[in-house]
Amino acid sequence: MARHREKGDKLYVIPLGGLGEIGKNSMAIQYGDDIIVIDAGLSFPDEEMLGIDIVIPDFTYLLENREKVRALLITHGHEDHIGAVSYLLRNLSIPVYATRLTLGLIEGKLGEAGIPLPPESRAVKAGDQIKLGPFTCEFIRVNHSIPDSCAIAVTTPVGTILHTGDFKFDQTPIDGEFADYQRLTELGKKGILALLADSTNAERPGYTPSERSVRPNLERVFRDAKGRILMATFASNVHRLQQAIEISAELGKKVAVVGRSMENTVKIALELGYLNVPEGTIVSIDELRRVPLQNQVILTTGSQGEPMSALSRMSVNDHKAVEIMPGDTVLFAATAIPGNEKSVARTINNLYRRGAEVIYDRSAGVHVSGHASQEEQKMMINLTRPKFFVPIHGEYRMLLKHKQLAEACGVPAENILIGENGTIFEFTRNSAQIAGKVTSGQVLVDGLGVGDVGNIVLRDRKQLAQEGILIVVVAVDREEGIIVGGPEMVSRGFVYVRESEGLLEEAKERVRRTLAEQMDRNVPEWAVLKSSIRDALSRYLYERTHRRPMILPIIIEV
């Protein structure tokens, strides 16, 4: 990984999340004794993370260097970029700079967590520049699936770093706000030291279609539906919501919003003027019931099959306000994020069971990505002409594909760096190299617990889920060295006691023999006795069942 090294000022770029994975994006940029942070997002747990609610980046490096951290800058308002802001600001009071809608969404999250927005935080507009110590940070408009999305150019004494955020180049954006091609070109002419670019769609050839291309297909579905329409999409996809509301108004339909996160987004977007809604189009769910079914539209969360989302609960008749009925048309205006396919399929099946017509196939044309495909990624590289290139925001194969695209655009292979979370990318004016690693990884959030569930607890949860637990209770007189009660056994998730009496009787006998042997040797330590019981039972049960339940010995001294 060695690059053209030379002495001089050094600039460090350190991804804390978002490399080799989808989600929990966060990036630290350091020059001397000053650090700024771009984004603080979350990701959702995979199937192995039993009981975990969300996953956030490990912010240890920032907390260890808290006196150096100057500010948090946010590219846009999606969960994978703002979802961990409240967790970071619990421990680090730094100003937050973000565009108006993004900051509004952040304030909502901070309010729920009981955390005030730090002093000096403020909303910015595309084109604004902020001076933070040796950094001059400029917000540059790009297109994405949420309004007010920006790339951030960070000018330092070493050179300019351009962080694209999540982007695409939409030639016909819903809000009429075009990406700032001119400014990107100007920065390219002045000289970009390093481009840090979104890699999410690096495997997709061609161009990502415009959000506006969704409208004719949405309109067709809304016109053809004979009964009530329920549309599930990402809560933050304000452009998609805008189109659905406009179509509903034109067709004389009324709209209700269901699902906490979507209700919050719509409320904030309306207050800040990012949603334009004809008078009387949006009504409460109670008012909607008084409207004929064919004129009812419900915008809801649950496009990813999240178990507690509104649509998932409707699909199993567990929602307090909405019941799916025959004649309903349910529209999935989103594609499943990798890893969510099973939960989405389960929700679709349940909706069909309740008699709904479900539109979920990509060919229906009711969803487009918010990320650049290969031709747009090449355009970003060609507009900015960076000296060095670092693909970010994507799984490893996406980073590698993006590297190949950059090479095809003329970036020398030796000037392209691929790393992982915690990698220290070191830049001088004429060199770039990987210079080590900082503490990184993921912090698991379970309820109110942040980071108190680690690999050992997850391993125990997995074992409990797969093999169950066997609790062994025995009372002993340690002075006399005899068993005075038990052993009694409680099985949960291992075997059904009434159907396994022979197995458990033999297990009890193994416990008696093991305890007798240990007490004959005058072993006084409870830990040793418990370990002996655990080992003996584990061997026996595996021989008989080929299962390894968690064994929990409880010894009572009498």
Coordinates of C-alpha atoms in Angstrom, one line a residue:
M1 CA 0.0 0.0 0.0
A2 CA 3.0 2.3 -0.1
R3 CA 2.5 5.5 -2.0
H4 CA 4.8 8.4 -3.2
R5 CA 5.9 9.5 0.2
E6 CA 7.4 12.8 1.1
K7 CA 7.8 14.9 4.2
G8 CA 5.4 17.8 5.0
D9 CA 1.9 18.4 6.5
K10 CA -0.3 15.4 6.9
L11 CA -4.0 15.1 6.6
Y12 CA -5.8 12.0 8.0
V13 CA -9.2 10.6 6.9
I14 CA -10.6 7.9 9.2
P15 CA -13.8 6.1 8.3
L16 CA -15.6 5.0 11.6
G17 CA -18.4 3.3 9.6
G18 CA -19.6 2.8 6.1
L19 CA -16.6 0.9 4.6
G20 CA -17.3 -2.7 3.7
E21 CA -20.9 -2.4 4.8
I22 CA -24.2 -0.7 4.1
G23 CA -25.1 1.8 6.8
K24 CA -23.8 3.5 9.9
N25 CA -21.8 5.9 7.9
S26 CA -19.4 8.2 9.7
M27 CA -16.1 9.8 8.8
A28 CA -13.4 11.7 10.8
I29 CA -11.1 14.1 9.0
Q30 CA -8.0 15.3 11.1
Y31 CA -5.4 17.9 10.5
G32 CA -3.0 18.5 13.4
D33 CA -5.0 19.0 16.6
D34 CA -8.3 19.5 14.8
I35 CA -11.0 16.9 13.8
I36 CA -14.3 17.3 12.1
V37 CA -16.8 14.5 11.7
I38 CA -19.0 13.9 8.6
D39 CA -22.2 12.0 9.4
A40 CA -23.1 9.7 12.3
G41 CA -25.5 7.0 11.1
L42 CA -26.9 3.7 12.2
S43 CA -27.6 0.3 10.6
F44 CA -30.1 -2.3 11.4
P45 CA -29.1 -5.7 13.0
D46 CA -28.7 -8.8 10.9
E47 CA -30.3 -12.2 11.8
E48 CA -27.4 -13.2 14.0
M49 CA -27.9 -10.2 16.3
L50 CA -30.7 -11.6 18.4
G51 CA -32.6 -9.0 20.3
I52 CA -30.5 -6.0 19.1
D53 CA -32.4 -2.9 18.0
I54 CA -29.8 -0.9 16.1
V55 CA -26.1 -0.9 15.4
I56 CA -24.0 2.3 15.6
P57 CA -20.3 3.1 14.9
D58 CA -17.7 2.8 17.6
F59 CA -16.9 6.4 18.5
T60 CA -14.0 5.6 20.8
Y61 CA -11.5 7.5 18.7
L62 CA -13.5 10.7 18.8
L63 CA -14.1 10.3 22.6
E64 CA -10.4 9.7 23.2
N65 CA -9.7 12.9 21.3
R66 CA -12.7 14.9 22.4
E67 CA -10.8 18.1 22.9
K68 CA -9.8 18.1 19.2
V69 CA -13.3 17.5 17.7
R70 CA -14.7 20.8 16.3
A71 CA -18.0 19.9 14.7
L72 CA -20.3 17.4 13.2
L73 CA -21.4 18.0 9.5
I74 CA -24.2 16.0 8.0
T75 CA -24.7 15.3 4.3
H76 CA -28.4 14.4 4.4
G77 CA -31.2 13.2 6.6
H78 CA -31.3 9.4 6.1
E79 CA -31.1 7.1 9.2
D80 CA -27.8 5.6 8.0
H81 CA -26.3 9.1 8.2
I82 CA -28.1 10.7 11.2
G83 CA -29.4 7.8 13.3
A84 CA -26.4 7.8 15.7
V85 CA -26.2 11.6 16.2
S86 CA -28.0 11.4 19.6
Y87 CA -25.6 8.6 20.8
L88 CA -22.6 10.7 19.8
L89 CA -23.9 13.9 21.3
R90 CA -24.6 12.2 24.6
N91 CA -20.8 12.1 25.1
L92 CA -19.6 14.9 22.9
S93 CA -21.0 18.4 22.8
I94 CA -20.1 19.7 19.4
P95 CA -22.0 22.0 17.0
V96 CA -24.0 20.3 14.2
Y97 CA -24.2 21.8 10.8
A98 CA -26.7 20.5 8.3
T99 CA -29.3 21.7 5.7
R100 CA -32.6 22.8 7.1
L101 CA -34.6 19.6 6.6
T102 CA -31.7 17.4 7.8
L103 CA -31.3 19.5 11.0
G104 CA -35.1 19.4 11.5
L105 CA -35.0 15.6 11.5
I106 CA -32.0 15.6 13.8
E107 CA -33.7 17.9 16.3
G108 CA -36.7 15.5 16.4
K109 CA -34.4 12.6 17.3
L110 CA -32.5 14.6 19.9
G111 CA -35.8 15.7 21.4
E112 CA -36.9 12.1 21.8
A113 CA -33.6 11.3 23.5
G114 CA -33.9 14.3 25.8
I115 CA -30.7 15.9 24.4
P116 CA -30.6 19.6 23.5
L117 CA -29.1 20.7 20.1
P118 CA -25.6 21.8 21.0
P119 CA -24.9 25.6 21.0
E120 CA -23.6 27.1 17.8
S121 CA -25.4 24.4 15.7
R122 CA -27.2 25.9 12.7
A123 CA -28.9 25.1 9.4
V124 CA -26.9 25.8 6.3
K125 CA -27.8 26.1 2.6
A126 CA -26.1 24.5 -0.4
G127 CA -23.2 26.9 -1.3
D128 CA -22.5 27.9 2.3
Q129 CA -19.0 27.7 3.7
I130 CA -18.1 27.2 7.3
K131 CA -14.7 27.9 8.8
L132 CA -13.7 25.4 11.5
G133 CA -10.1 25.9 12.6
P134 CA -7.9 24.9 9.6
F135 CA -10.9 23.5 7.7
T136 CA -13.1 25.4 5.3
C137 CA -16.2 23.2 4.7
E138 CA -18.5 23.9 1.8
F139 CA -21.9 22.2 1.2
I140 CA -22.5 21.4 -2.5
R141 CA -25.9 20.3 -3.7
V142 CA -26.3 16.8 -5.1
N143 CA -29.4 14.7 -5.8
H144 CA -30.6 11.8 -3.7
S145 CA -33.9 10.3 -2.5
I146 CA -34.4 13.0 0.2
P147 CA -34.3 16.8 -0.3
D148 CA -31.4 19.0 0.8
S149 CA -28.7 16.4 0.1
C150 CA -25.2 17.7 -0.1
A151 CA -21.6 16.7 -0.8
I152 CA -19.1 18.4 1.5
A153 CA -15.8 19.8 0.3
V154 CA -13.2 20.2 3.1
T155 CA -10.4 22.5 2.2
T156 CA -7.3 22.1 4.4
P157 CA -3.7 23.3 4.3
V158 CA -2.8 20.0 2.6
G159 CA -5.5 20.1 0.0
T160 CA -9.2 19.6 -0.6
I161 CA -11.1 16.5 0.3
L162 CA -14.5 16.0 -1.4
H163 CA -17.0 13.7 0.4
T164 CA -19.9 13.0 -2.0
G165 CA -22.4 11.8 0.6
D166 CA -25.1 9.7 -1.0
F167 CA -25.7 11.0 -4.5
K168 CA -27.0 10.6 -8.0
F169 CA -27.3 13.0 -10.9
D170 CA -31.0 13.5 -11.6
Q171 CA -31.7 15.6 -14.7
T172 CA -35.3 16.2 -13.8
P173 CA -35.4 16.4 -10.0
I174 CA -38.9 16.6 -8.3
D175 CA -38.0 19.7 -6.4
G176 CA -36.2 21.4 -9.3
E177 CA -33.0 21.5 -7.4
F178 CA -30.2 20.3 -9.7
A179 CA -26.8 19.0 -8.6
D180 CA -24.2 21.8 -8.7
Y181 CA -22.2 20.5 -11.7
Q182 CA -20.6 23.9 -12.1
R183 CA -19.2 24.0 -8.5
L184 CA -18.0 20.4 -8.8
T185 CA -16.2 21.3 -12.0
E186 CA -14.6 24.4 -10.5
L187 CA -13.3 22.4 -7.5
G188 CA -11.9 19.9 -10.0
K189 CA -10.1 22.7 -11.9
K190 CA -8.6 24.1 -8.6
G191 CA -7.5 20.6 -7.7
I192 CA -9.1 17.9 -5.5
L193 CA -6.6 16.1 -3.4
A194 CA -8.9 13.1 -2.7
L195 CA -12.4 12.1 -3.7
L196 CA -14.4 10.0 -1.2
A197 CA -17.3 8.7 -3.3
D198 CA -20.5 6.8 -2.7
S199 CA -20.1 3.2 -4.0
T200 CA -23.6 1.7 -3.3
N201 CA -24.5 1.2 -6.9
A202 CA -21.1 0.6 -8.3
E203 CA -22.2 -2.8 -9.7
R204 CA -25.1 -1.3 -11.7
P205 CA -24.3 -0.2 -15.3
G206 CA -25.8 2.9 -16.9
Y207 CA -27.6 5.7 -15.2
T208 CA -30.0 5.7 -12.2
P209 CA -33.5 6.8 -13.5
S210 CA -34.9 10.1 -12.4
E211 CA -37.3 10.1 -9.4
R212 CA -39.8 11.8 -11.8
S213 CA -39.9 8.5 -13.9
V214 CA -41.8 6.9 -11.1
R215 CA -44.8 9.2 -11.5
P216 CA -46.6 7.7 -14.5
N217 CA -46.4 4.2 -12.9
L218 CA -47.7 5.5 -9.6
E219 CA -50.5 7.3 -11.4
R220 CA -51.5 4.2 -13.2
V221 CA -51.7 2.2 -10.0
F222 CA -53.7 4.9 -8.2
R223 CA -56.2 5.2 -11.2
D224 CA -56.6 1.4 -11.6
A225 CA -57.1 0.6 -7.9
K226 CA -60.8 -0.3 -7.2
G227 CA -60.6 0.1 -3.5
R228 CA -58.3 1.6 -0.8
I229 CA -54.6 2.2 -1.6
L230 CA -51.8 1.6 0.9
M231 CA -48.4 2.8 -0.2
A232 CA -45.3 1.7 1.8
T233 CA -42.0 3.5 1.2
F234 CA -39.1 4.8 3.2
A235 CA -40.3 7.4 5.7
S236 CA -37.7 9.9 4.6
N237 CA -38.4 9.7 0.8
V238 CA -40.1 13.1 0.7
H239 CA -40.0 13.2 -3.1
R240 CA -42.0 9.9 -3.3
L241 CA -44.5 11.1 -0.7
Q242 CA -44.9 14.4 -2.7
Q243 CA -45.8 12.5 -5.8
A244 CA -48.2 10.3 -4.1
I245 CA -50.0 13.3 -2.5
E246 CA -50.1 15.2 -5.7
I247 CA -51.6 12.2 -7.6
S248 CA -54.2 11.6 -4.8
A249 CA -55.3 15.3 -4.9
E250 CA -55.7 15.2 -8.7
L251 CA -57.8 12.1 -8.4
G252 CA -60.0 13.4 -5.6
K253 CA -58.5 11.0 -3.0
K254 CA -57.8 11.8 0.7
V255 CA -54.5 10.8 2.3
A256 CA -53.7 9.6 5.8
V257 CA -50.2 9.0 7.2
V258 CA -49.6 6.0 9.4
G259 CA -46.3 5.0 11.2
R260 CA -44.4 7.0 13.7
S261 CA -41.3 7.7 11.7
M262 CA -43.3 8.7 8.6
E263 CA -45.7 10.9 10.7
N264 CA -42.6 12.7 12.1
T265 CA -41.0 13.2 8.7
V266 CA -44.2 14.5 7.1
K267 CA -44.8 16.9 10.0
I268 CA -41.3 18.3 9.8
A269 CA -41.3 18.5 6.0
L270 CA -44.7 20.3 6.0
E271 CA -43.5 22.8 8.7
L272 CA -40.3 23.6 6.8
G273 CA -42.0 23.8 3.4
Y274 CA -40.5 20.6 1.8
L275 CA -43.9 19.1 1.1
N276 CA -46.5 21.0 -0.9
V277 CA -50.0 19.6 0.0
P278 CA -53.2 20.9 -1.5
E279 CA -55.7 22.1 1.2
G280 CA -57.7 19.3 2.7
T281 CA -55.8 16.4 1.1
I282 CA -54.1 15.1 4.2
V283 CA -56.6 14.0 6.9
S284 CA -56.4 12.0 10.1
I285 CA -57.0 8.2 10.0
D286 CA -60.3 8.7 11.8
E287 CA -61.4 11.2 9.1
L288 CA -60.3 8.9 6.4
R289 CA -62.7 6.2 7.5
R290 CA -65.6 8.5 6.6
V291 CA -64.4 8.7 3.0
P292 CA -65.5 6.1 0.4
L293 CA -62.9 3.3 0.2
Q294 CA -62.0 4.0 -3.5
N295 CA -61.0 7.5 -2.4
Q296 CA -58.8 6.5 0.6
V297 CA -54.9 6.5 0.4
I298 CA -52.7 5.5 3.3
L299 CA -49.0 6.3 3.3
T300 CA -47.2 4.0 5.7
T301 CA -43.9 2.6 6.9
G302 CA -43.0 -1.0 6.7
S303 CA -41.5 -1.3 3.2
Q304 CA -38.6 -3.4 4.7
G305 CA -40.8 -5.8 6.6
E306 CA -39.7 -4.4 10.0
P307 CA -41.6 -6.5 12.6
M308 CA -43.0 -3.6 14.5
S309 CA -43.7 -1.3 11.5
A310 CA -47.2 -0.2 10.7
L311 CA -47.6 -2.3 7.6
S312 CA -46.2 -5.5 9.2
R313 CA -48.7 -5.1 12.0
M314 CA -51.5 -4.5 9.6
S315 CA -50.6 -7.7 7.7
V316 CA -51.2 -9.8 10.8
N317 CA -54.3 -7.8 11.9
D318 CA -52.4 -6.3 14.9
H319 CA -52.7 -2.6 14.0
K320 CA -55.0 -0.5 16.3
A321 CA -56.2 1.8 13.5
V322 CA -56.0 0.0 10.1
E323 CA -57.3 -3.5 9.1
I324 CA -56.4 -4.9 5.7
M325 CA -59.4 -6.1 3.8
P326 CA -60.2 -7.7 0.5
G327 CA -60.1 -5.1 -2.3
D328 CA -57.1 -3.2 -0.8
T329 CA -54.2 -2.5 -3.1
V330 CA -50.8 -2.4 -1.2
L331 CA -48.0 -0.8 -3.1
F332 CA -44.3 -1.4 -2.1
A333 CA -42.6 1.8 -3.5
A334 CA -39.2 0.6 -2.3
T335 CA -36.9 -2.3 -2.9
A336 CA -35.7 -4.6 -0.1
I337 CA -32.4 -3.7 1.4
P338 CA -30.0 -6.7 1.3
G339 CA -30.8 -8.9 4.3
N340 CA -34.5 -7.8 4.5
E341 CA -35.8 -10.0 1.7
K342 CA -37.2 -12.7 4.1
S343 CA -39.1 -10.2 6.3
V344 CA -40.5 -8.4 3.2
A345 CA -41.6 -11.7 1.7
R346 CA -43.3 -12.6 4.9
T347 CA -45.2 -9.3 5.0
I348 CA -46.3 -9.7 1.4
N349 CA -47.6 -13.3 2.0
N350 CA -49.5 -12.1 5.0
L351 CA -51.1 -9.3 3.0
Y352 CA -52.2 -11.7 0.3
R353 CA -53.7 -13.9 3.0
R354 CA -55.9 -11.0 4.1
G355 CA -57.2 -10.6 0.5
A356 CA -55.1 -7.6 -0.6
E357 CA -53.7 -7.1 -4.1
V358 CA -49.9 -6.5 -3.6
I359 CA -47.7 -4.6 -6.1
Y360 CA -44.1 -5.2 -5.2
D361 CA -42.2 -6.3 -8.3
R362 CA -39.4 -4.0 -9.6
S363 CA -40.9 -4.2 -13.1
A364 CA -43.9 -2.2 -11.8
G365 CA -41.6 0.9 -12.0
V366 CA -42.8 2.4 -8.7
H367 CA -39.3 2.8 -7.2
V368 CA -35.9 4.1 -8.3
S369 CA -32.7 4.2 -6.4
G370 CA -31.3 7.3 -4.9
H371 CA -27.7 6.3 -5.6
A372 CA -25.5 6.9 -8.7
S373 CA -25.0 4.0 -11.1
Q374 CA -21.7 3.5 -12.9
E375 CA -22.0 6.3 -15.5
E376 CA -22.9 8.9 -12.9
Q377 CA -20.0 7.6 -10.7
K378 CA -17.7 8.1 -13.7
M379 CA -19.1 11.6 -14.2
M380 CA -18.3 12.5 -10.6
I381 CA -14.7 11.4 -11.1
N382 CA -14.4 13.2 -14.4
L383 CA -15.9 16.4 -13.1
T384 CA -13.6 16.6 -10.1
R385 CA -10.5 14.9 -11.5
P386 CA -9.1 13.9 -8.1
K387 CA -5.4 13.1 -7.5
F388 CA -6.4 10.3 -5.1
F389 CA -9.6 8.2 -4.8
V390 CA -11.2 6.4 -1.9
P391 CA -14.4 4.5 -2.5
I392 CA -16.7 4.7 0.5
H393 CA -20.3 3.7 1.4
G394 CA -20.6 0.1 0.3
E395 CA -19.8 -3.5 0.8
Y396 CA -16.3 -4.6 -0.2
R397 CA -17.2 -5.9 -3.6
M398 CA -18.8 -2.5 -4.4
L399 CA -15.7 -0.6 -3.2
L400 CA -13.6 -2.9 -5.5
K401 CA -15.9 -2.3 -8.5
H402 CA -15.8 1.5 -7.9
K403 CA -11.9 1.3 -7.9
Q404 CA -12.1 -0.3 -11.3
L405 CA -14.4 2.5 -12.6
A406 CA -11.9 5.1 -11.3
E407 CA -9.1 3.3 -13.1
A408 CA -11.1 3.4 -16.3
C409 CA -11.5 7.1 -15.8
G410 CA -7.7 7.6 -15.6
V411 CA -7.0 7.5 -11.9
P412 CA -3.7 5.6 -11.5
A413 CA -4.3 2.3 -9.6
E414 CA -1.6 3.2 -7.1
N415 CA -3.6 6.4 -6.2
I416 CA -6.7 4.5 -5.2
L417 CA -7.0 3.4 -1.5
I418 CA -9.4 0.7 -0.3
G419 CA -9.6 0.3 3.5
E420 CA -12.1 -0.7 6.2
N421 CA -13.6 0.9 9.2
G422 CA -10.9 2.3 11.4
T423 CA -8.3 2.6 8.6
I424 CA -6.1 5.7 8.8
F425 CA -5.8 7.2 5.3
E426 CA -2.8 9.5 5.4
F427 CA -2.4 12.3 2.8
T428 CA 0.2 14.8 2.0
R429 CA 0.1 17.2 -0.9
N430 CA 1.7 14.5 -3.2
S431 CA 1.2 11.2 -1.5
A432 CA -1.4 8.9 0.0
Q433 CA -1.0 5.8 2.1
I434 CA -2.7 3.6 4.7
A435 CA -0.9 4.5 7.9
G436 CA -2.5 2.2 10.5
K437 CA -5.8 1.7 12.3
V438 CA -7.8 3.2 15.1
T439 CA -10.3 1.5 17.4
S440 CA -13.4 0.7 15.3
G441 CA -16.2 -1.7 14.9
Q442 CA -19.8 -1.7 15.9
V443 CA -21.7 -0.9 19.1
L444 CA -24.9 -2.8 19.6
V445 CA -27.9 -1.0 21.1
D446 CA -30.4 -3.1 22.9
G447 CA -33.2 -1.1 24.5
L448 CA -31.6 1.5 26.7
G449 CA -28.3 -0.4 26.8
V450 CA -25.6 1.0 24.5
G451 CA -22.6 -1.3 24.0
D452 CA -23.4 -3.5 27.0
V453 CA -24.2 -6.4 24.6
G454 CA -21.1 -7.8 23.0
N455 CA -20.0 -11.0 21.2
I456 CA -20.2 -13.1 24.3
V457 CA -23.8 -12.1 25.1
L458 CA -24.7 -12.6 21.4
R459 CA -23.1 -16.0 21.5
D460 CA -25.2 -16.9 24.6
R461 CA -28.4 -15.6 22.9
K462 CA -27.7 -17.7 19.8
Q463 CA -27.0 -20.8 21.9
L464 CA -30.3 -20.2 23.8
A465 CA -32.2 -19.8 20.6
Q466 CA -30.7 -22.8 18.9
E467 CA -30.2 -25.3 21.8
G468 CA -32.3 -24.1 24.8
I469 CA -31.3 -24.1 28.4
L470 CA -31.2 -26.8 31.2
I471 CA -31.2 -25.5 34.7
V472 CA -30.0 -27.9 37.4
V473 CA -30.9 -27.1 41.0
V474 CA -29.3 -29.2 43.8
A475 CA -29.0 -28.6 47.6
V476 CA -25.9 -29.9 49.4
D477 CA -24.5 -30.0 52.9
R478 CA -20.9 -29.0 52.3
E479 CA -19.7 -29.9 55.8
E480 CA -21.2 -33.4 55.7
G481 CA -20.4 -33.7 51.9
I482 CA -23.9 -35.0 51.0
I483 CA -26.7 -34.1 48.7
V484 CA -29.8 -33.2 50.7
G485 CA -32.1 -32.1 47.9
G486 CA -32.5 -32.6 44.2
P487 CA -31.1 -32.5 41.7
E488 CA -34.1 -30.9 40.0
M489 CA -34.1 -30.0 36.4
V490 CA -35.9 -27.3 34.5
S491 CA -35.8 -27.4 30.6
R492 CA -36.7 -24.5 28.4
G493 CA -36.2 -24.8 24.7
F494 CA -34.2 -28.1 25.1
V495 CA -36.6 -31.0 25.6
Y496 CA -40.2 -31.3 26.8
V497 CA -39.9 -32.8 30.3
R498 CA -42.9 -35.1 30.2
E499 CA -41.6 -36.8 27.0
S500 CA -38.0 -37.1 28.1
E501 CA -38.2 -38.5 31.6
G502 CA -35.7 -41.2 30.9
L503 CA -33.1 -38.8 29.5
L504 CA -33.5 -36.4 32.5
E505 CA -33.4 -39.2 35.1
E506 CA -30.1 -40.4 33.8
A507 CA -28.9 -36.8 33.7
K508 CA -29.8 -36.4 37.4
E509 CA -27.9 -39.6 38.1
R510 CA -24.8 -38.2 36.3
V511 CA -25.1 -35.0 38.5
R512 CA -25.3 -37.1 41.7
R513 CA -22.2 -39.1 40.8
T514 CA -20.2 -36.1 39.7
L515 CA -21.0 -34.2 43.0
A516 CA -20.2 -37.3 45.1
E517 CA -16.8 -37.7 43.4
Q518 CA -16.0 -34.0 43.9
M519 CA -17.1 -34.0 47.6
D520 CA -15.2 -37.2 48.3
R521 CA -12.1 -35.3 47.2
N522 CA -13.1 -32.4 49.6
V523 CA -13.5 -29.9 46.8
P524 CA -14.8 -26.8 48.5
E525 CA -15.2 -24.4 45.7
W526 CA -18.7 -23.8 44.3
A527 CA -17.1 -22.8 40.9
V528 CA -15.4 -26.1 40.6
L529 CA -18.5 -28.1 41.5
K530 CA -20.6 -26.1 39.0
S531 CA -18.0 -26.6 36.3
S532 CA -17.9 -30.4 36.9
I533 CA -21.7 -30.6 36.7
R534 CA -21.7 -28.6 33.5
D535 CA -18.9 -30.7 31.9
A536 CA -20.5 -34.0 32.8
L537 CA -24.0 -33.1 31.7
S538 CA -22.7 -31.5 28.4
R539 CA -20.9 -34.7 27.4
Y540 CA -23.9 -36.9 28.3
L541 CA -26.5 -34.8 26.6
Y542 CA -24.4 -34.5 23.4
E543 CA -24.0 -38.3 23.3
R544 CA -27.7 -38.8 23.6
T545 CA -29.2 -35.8 21.6
H546 CA -26.3 -34.3 19.6
R547 CA -27.4 -30.9 21.1
R548 CA -25.5 -28.6 23.4
P549 CA -28.0 -26.7 25.6
M550 CA -26.8 -24.0 27.9
I551 CA -26.4 -25.7 31.3
L552 CA -27.0 -23.5 34.4
P553 CA -26.1 -25.3 37.6
I554 CA -27.5 -23.7 40.8
I555 CA -26.1 -25.1 44.1
I556 CA -27.8 -24.3 47.3
E557 CA -25.9 -24.7 50.6
V558 CA -28.0 -25.9 53.5

